[in-house]
Amino acid sequence: MKIIECPRDAMQGLEQFIPTEHKVRYINQLLKVGFDTIDFGSFVSPKAIPQMRDTADVLAQLDWKKSKSKLLAIVANTRGAEDAAHFEAITYLGFPLSISETFQQRNTNKSIAEALSTLDEIQNICVRSNKKLVTYISMGFGNPYNDPYDVEVVGKFVNILNTMGCEIISLADTIGVSTPENISYLFTSLSKLYPALELGVHLHSTPATALEKIEAAYRAGCKRFDGAIRGYGGCPMAKDDLVGNLATETVLFFLGQQGTNTGLDSDAFAGALRLADEIFPKH
């Protein structure tokens, strides 16, 4: 079971800038927990995501060599990928590929066709730099723009990515519209068609529906879950009202109920919970 902790997603939509030293403290604490991967920052335009303008400065102060966790950075274009690929500390580059034309334009100022071309270039950068690409299929469970969506549309994109050599794909519910039924159906269908792919879920949810969504993905065979402590975050490019991430503690609670051993350090995780309460602005 791979648990991906996403402080980048938790922070990116906040208007109040979190000082670099606070980000460093927080992510260094997360590095002690034993997560498979930490989605720690992004190499994108500071005008688009001001909160992430200090990603390189944060990275320079992380104790990543002492941790078994791997670091993931989000990129939106080849320039960002080239910048991120220079850092030894980064294992994964993540790219948000939307199956909604409207959202792809809003999120990366590209058409879907242009985004696929960029993704191919980023995949080549990863191969050259000994990095791994994680592709997020954003709006993977529907969109608010009336752009075409159904399981066949998702399957078409997964097939394209598979053909391009992508090995890790995370199905992203960008605005929290997923239901247990479509999570189960989509994940089960794609897993059968592409058994060699590492499929995961990056779900946004209200606290009230989080457990049922986690259970649906788990029962469908998902072994890769993205989450953020306290459920902070959401996509600032999607719409005005952010729907938060799955709370990591809720994911861990469910897995514990199933008898799944995540191998995480409970004391270090408790420390991260306390630190999150200090660092994130109160609403």
PDB file of N, CA, C and O in Angstrom, residues 12-47:
ATOM      1  N   GLN A  12      -1.224  24.968  -1.771  1.00  0.00           N
ATOM      2  CA  GLN A  12      -1.133  25.785  -2.989  1.00  0.00           C
ATOM      3  C   GLN A  12      -2.271  26.793  -3.169  1.00  0.00           C
ATOM      4  O   GLN A  12      -2.084  27.839  -3.779  1.00  0.00           O
ATOM      5  N   GLY A  13      -3.449  26.506  -2.632  1.00  0.00           N
ATOM      6  CA  GLY A  13      -4.576  27.408  -2.831  1.00  0.00           C
ATOM      7  C   GLY A  13      -4.721  28.475  -1.776  1.00  0.00           C
ATOM      8  O   GLY A  13      -5.626  29.314  -1.866  1.00  0.00           O
ATOM      9  N   LEU A  14      -3.842  28.483  -0.785  1.00  0.00           N
ATOM     10  CA  LEU A  14      -3.957  29.445   0.305  1.00  0.00           C
ATOM     11  C   LEU A  14      -3.448  30.815  -0.125  1.00  0.00           C
ATOM     12  O   LEU A  14      -2.372  30.940  -0.688  1.00  0.00           O
ATOM     13  N   GLU A  15      -4.220  31.845   0.163  1.00  0.00           N
ATOM     14  CA  GLU A  15      -3.796  33.205  -0.181  1.00  0.00           C
ATOM     15  C   GLU A  15      -2.687  33.682   0.752  1.00  0.00           C
ATOM     16  O   GLU A  15      -1.768  34.381   0.333  1.00  0.00           O
ATOM     17  N   GLN A  16      -2.780  33.319   2.018  1.00  0.00           N
ATOM     18  CA  GLN A  16      -1.763  33.721   2.988  1.00  0.00           C
ATOM     19  C   GLN A  16      -0.505  32.890   2.779  1.00  0.00           C
ATOM     20  O   GLN A  16      -0.537  31.666   2.882  1.00  0.00           O
ATOM     21  N   PHE A  17       0.609  33.550   2.477  1.00  0.00           N
ATOM     22  CA  PHE A  17       1.846  32.835   2.183  1.00  0.00           C
ATOM     23  C   PHE A  17       2.395  32.180   3.441  1.00  0.00           C
ATOM     24  O   PHE A  17       2.529  32.808   4.490  1.00  0.00           O
ATOM     25  N   ILE A  18       2.682  30.897   3.337  1.00  0.00           N
ATOM     26  CA  ILE A  18       3.304  30.171   4.438  1.00  0.00           C
ATOM     27  C   ILE A  18       4.809  30.364   4.322  1.00  0.00           C
ATOM     28  O   ILE A  18       5.398  30.012   3.298  1.00  0.00           O
ATOM     29  N   PRO A  19       5.445  30.937   5.326  1.00  0.00           N
ATOM     30  CA  PRO A  19       6.886  31.219   5.237  1.00  0.00           C
ATOM     31  C   PRO A  19       7.687  29.963   4.914  1.00  0.00           C
ATOM     32  O   PRO A  19       7.337  28.854   5.334  1.00  0.00           O
ATOM     33  N   THR A  20       8.759  30.155   4.184  1.00  0.00           N
ATOM     34  CA  THR A  20       9.601  29.040   3.754  1.00  0.00           C
ATOM     35  C   THR A  20      10.054  28.181   4.925  1.00  0.00           C
ATOM     36  O   THR A  20      10.022  26.948   4.848  1.00  0.00           O
ATOM     37  N   GLU A  21      10.455  28.817   6.020  1.00  0.00           N
ATOM     38  CA  GLU A  21      10.954  28.049   7.154  1.00  0.00           C
ATOM     39  C   GLU A  21       9.864  27.161   7.766  1.00  0.00           C
ATOM     40  O   GLU A  21      10.148  26.085   8.284  1.00  0.00           O
ATOM     41  N   HIS A  22       8.612  27.599   7.682  1.00  0.00           N
ATOM     42  CA  HIS A  22       7.510  26.774   8.182  1.00  0.00           C
ATOM     43  C   HIS A  22       7.264  25.583   7.263  1.00  0.00           C
ATOM     44  O   HIS A  22       6.996  24.467   7.741  1.00  0.00           O
ATOM     45  N   LYS A  23       7.343  25.816   5.973  1.00  0.00           N
ATOM     46  CA  LYS A  23       7.206  24.704   5.029  1.00  0.00           C
ATOM     47  C   LYS A  23       8.303  23.670   5.269  1.00  0.00           C
ATOM     48  O   LYS A  23       8.054  22.463   5.257  1.00  0.00           O
ATOM     49  N   VAL A  24       9.523  24.149   5.486  1.00  0.00           N
ATOM     50  CA  VAL A  24      10.652  23.247   5.710  1.00  0.00           C
ATOM     51  C   VAL A  24      10.433  22.420   6.969  1.00  0.00           C
ATOM     52  O   VAL A  24      10.618  21.194   6.970  1.00  0.00           O
ATOM     53  N   ARG A  25      10.030  23.064   8.051  1.00  0.00           N
ATOM     54  CA  ARG A  25       9.753  22.338   9.302  1.00  0.00           C
ATOM     55  C   ARG A  25       8.704  21.258   9.083  1.00  0.00           C
ATOM     56  O   ARG A  25       8.845  20.122   9.551  1.00  0.00           O
ATOM     57  N   TYR A  26       7.645  21.632   8.402  1.00  0.00           N
ATOM     58  CA  TYR A  26       6.523  20.713   8.210  1.00  0.00           C
ATOM     59  C   TYR A  26       6.918  19.526   7.338  1.00  0.00           C
ATOM     60  O   TYR A  26       6.687  18.362   7.692  1.00  0.00           O
ATOM     61  N   ILE A  27       7.537  19.796   6.209  1.00  0.00           N
ATOM     62  CA  ILE A  27       7.882  18.700   5.298  1.00  0.00           C
ATOM     63  C   ILE A  27       8.975  17.827   5.895  1.00  0.00           C
ATOM     64  O   ILE A  27       8.974  16.599   5.714  1.00  0.00           O
ATOM     65  N   ASN A  28       9.905  18.406   6.636  1.00  0.00           N
ATOM     66  CA  ASN A  28      10.909  17.581   7.311  1.00  0.00           C
ATOM     67  C   ASN A  28      10.267  16.656   8.338  1.00  0.00           C
ATOM     68  O   ASN A  28      10.720  15.525   8.530  1.00  0.00           O
ATOM     69  N   GLN A  29       9.199  17.125   8.987  1.00  0.00           N
ATOM     70  CA  GLN A  29       8.481  16.241   9.907  1.00  0.00           C
ATOM     71  C   GLN A  29       7.783  15.123   9.133  1.00  0.00           C
ATOM     72  O   GLN A  29       7.803  13.958   9.539  1.00  0.00           O
ATOM     73  N   LEU A  30       7.193  15.461   7.995  1.00  0.00           N
ATOM     74  CA  LEU A  30       6.544  14.443   7.159  1.00  0.00           C
ATOM     75  C   LEU A  30       7.549  13.397   6.682  1.00  0.00           C
ATOM     76  O   LEU A  30       7.208  12.215   6.556  1.00  0.00           O
ATOM     77  N   LEU A  31       8.775  13.825   6.432  1.00  0.00           N
ATOM     78  CA  LEU A  31       9.805  12.897   5.979  1.00  0.00           C
ATOM     79  C   LEU A  31      10.159  11.847   7.034  1.00  0.00           C
ATOM     80  O   LEU A  31      10.721  10.807   6.708  1.00  0.00           O
ATOM     81  N   LYS A  32       9.815  12.114   8.280  1.00  0.00           N
ATOM     82  CA  LYS A  32      10.088  11.156   9.354  1.00  0.00           C
ATOM     83  C   LYS A  32       9.001  10.081   9.467  1.00  0.00           C
ATOM     84  O   LYS A  32       9.210   9.066  10.129  1.00  0.00           O
ATOM     85  N   VAL A  33       7.859  10.315   8.823  1.00  0.00           N
ATOM     86  CA  VAL A  33       6.696   9.440   9.021  1.00  0.00           C
ATOM     87  C   VAL A  33       6.843   8.113   8.280  1.00  0.00           C
ATOM     88  O   VAL A  33       6.404   7.069   8.775  1.00  0.00           O
ATOM     89  N   GLY A  34       7.442   8.157   7.089  1.00  0.00           N
ATOM     90  CA  GLY A  34       7.591   6.930   6.320  1.00  0.00           C
ATOM     91  C   GLY A  34       6.620   6.778   5.170  1.00  0.00           C
ATOM     92  O   GLY A  34       6.378   5.670   4.677  1.00  0.00           O
ATOM     93  N   PHE A  35       6.041   7.900   4.712  1.00  0.00           N
ATOM     94  CA  PHE A  35       5.180   7.849   3.533  1.00  0.00           C
ATOM     95  C   PHE A  35       5.967   7.333   2.339  1.00  0.00           C
ATOM     96  O   PHE A  35       7.186   7.535   2.249  1.00  0.00           O
ATOM     97  N   ASP A  36       5.286   6.694   1.406  1.00  0.00           N
ATOM     98  CA  ASP A  36       5.982   6.262   0.199  1.00  0.00           C
ATOM     99  C   ASP A  36       6.533   7.471  -0.557  1.00  0.00           C
ATOM    100  O   ASP A  36       7.689   7.479  -0.986  1.00  0.00           O
ATOM    101  N   THR A  37       5.704   8.487  -0.713  1.00  0.00           N
ATOM    102  CA  THR A  37       6.071   9.672  -1.488  1.00  0.00           C
ATOM    103  C   THR A  37       5.497  10.905  -0.821  1.00  0.00           C
ATOM    104  O   THR A  37       4.420  10.860  -0.226  1.00  0.00           O
ATOM    105  N   ILE A  38       6.214  12.019  -0.937  1.00  0.00           N
ATOM    106  CA  ILE A  38       5.704  13.308  -0.483  1.00  0.00           C
ATOM    107  C   ILE A  38       5.672  14.262  -1.674  1.00  0.00           C
ATOM    108  O   ILE A  38       6.703  14.562  -2.276  1.00  0.00           O
ATOM    109  N   ASP A  39       4.473  14.685  -2.024  1.00  0.00           N
ATOM    110  CA  ASP A  39       4.245  15.672  -3.080  1.00  0.00           C
ATOM    111  C   ASP A  39       4.490  17.035  -2.428  1.00  0.00           C
ATOM    112  O   ASP A  39       3.601  17.627  -1.841  1.00  0.00           O
ATOM    113  N   PHE A  40       5.737  17.506  -2.530  1.00  0.00           N
ATOM    114  CA  PHE A  40       6.194  18.591  -1.654  1.00  0.00           C
ATOM    115  C   PHE A  40       6.099  19.982  -2.256  1.00  0.00           C
ATOM    116  O   PHE A  40       6.086  20.991  -1.528  1.00  0.00           O
ATOM    117  N   GLY A  41       6.106  20.100  -3.587  1.00  0.00           N
ATOM    118  CA  GLY A  41       6.140  21.430  -4.191  1.00  0.00           C
ATOM    119  C   GLY A  41       5.919  21.365  -5.691  1.00  0.00           C
ATOM    120  O   GLY A  41       5.638  20.303  -6.246  1.00  0.00           O
ATOM    121  N   SER A  42       6.046  22.516  -6.336  1.00  0.00           N
ATOM    122  CA  SER A  42       5.841  22.543  -7.789  1.00  0.00           C
ATOM    123  C   SER A  42       6.741  23.581  -8.443  1.00  0.00           C
ATOM    124  O   SER A  42       7.021  24.631  -7.873  1.00  0.00           O
ATOM    125  N   PHE A  43       7.187  23.237  -9.651  1.00  0.00           N
ATOM    126  CA  PHE A  43       7.992  24.145 -10.461  1.00  0.00           C
ATOM    127  C   PHE A  43       7.084  24.711 -11.548  1.00  0.00           C
ATOM    128  O   PHE A  43       7.071  24.245 -12.683  1.00  0.00           O
ATOM    129  N   VAL A  44       6.297  25.689 -11.146  1.00  0.00           N
ATOM    130  CA  VAL A  44       5.333  26.326 -12.040  1.00  0.00           C
ATOM    131  C   VAL A  44       5.486  27.833 -11.906  1.00  0.00           C
ATOM    132  O   VAL A  44       6.224  28.328 -11.050  1.00  0.00           O
ATOM    133  N   SER A  45       4.754  28.568 -12.734  1.00  0.00           N
ATOM    134  CA  SER A  45       4.842  30.022 -12.693  1.00  0.00           C
ATOM    135  C   SER A  45       4.409  30.560 -11.332  1.00  0.00           C
ATOM    136  O   SER A  45       3.326  30.226 -10.844  1.00  0.00           O
ATOM    137  N   PRO A  46       5.237  31.404 -10.708  1.00  0.00           N
ATOM    138  CA  PRO A  46       4.842  31.987  -9.430  1.00  0.00           C
ATOM    139  C   PRO A  46       3.627  32.901  -9.555  1.00  0.00           C
ATOM    140  O   PRO A  46       2.933  33.148  -8.567  1.00  0.00           O
ATOM    141  N   LYS A  47       3.367  33.388 -10.764  1.00  0.00           N
ATOM    142  CA  LYS A  47       2.162  34.192 -10.974  1.00  0.00           C
ATOM    143  C   LYS A  47       0.915  33.318 -10.897  1.00  0.00           C
ATOM    144  O   LYS A  47      -0.142  33.752 -10.418  1.00  0.00           O
TER     145      LYS A  47
END
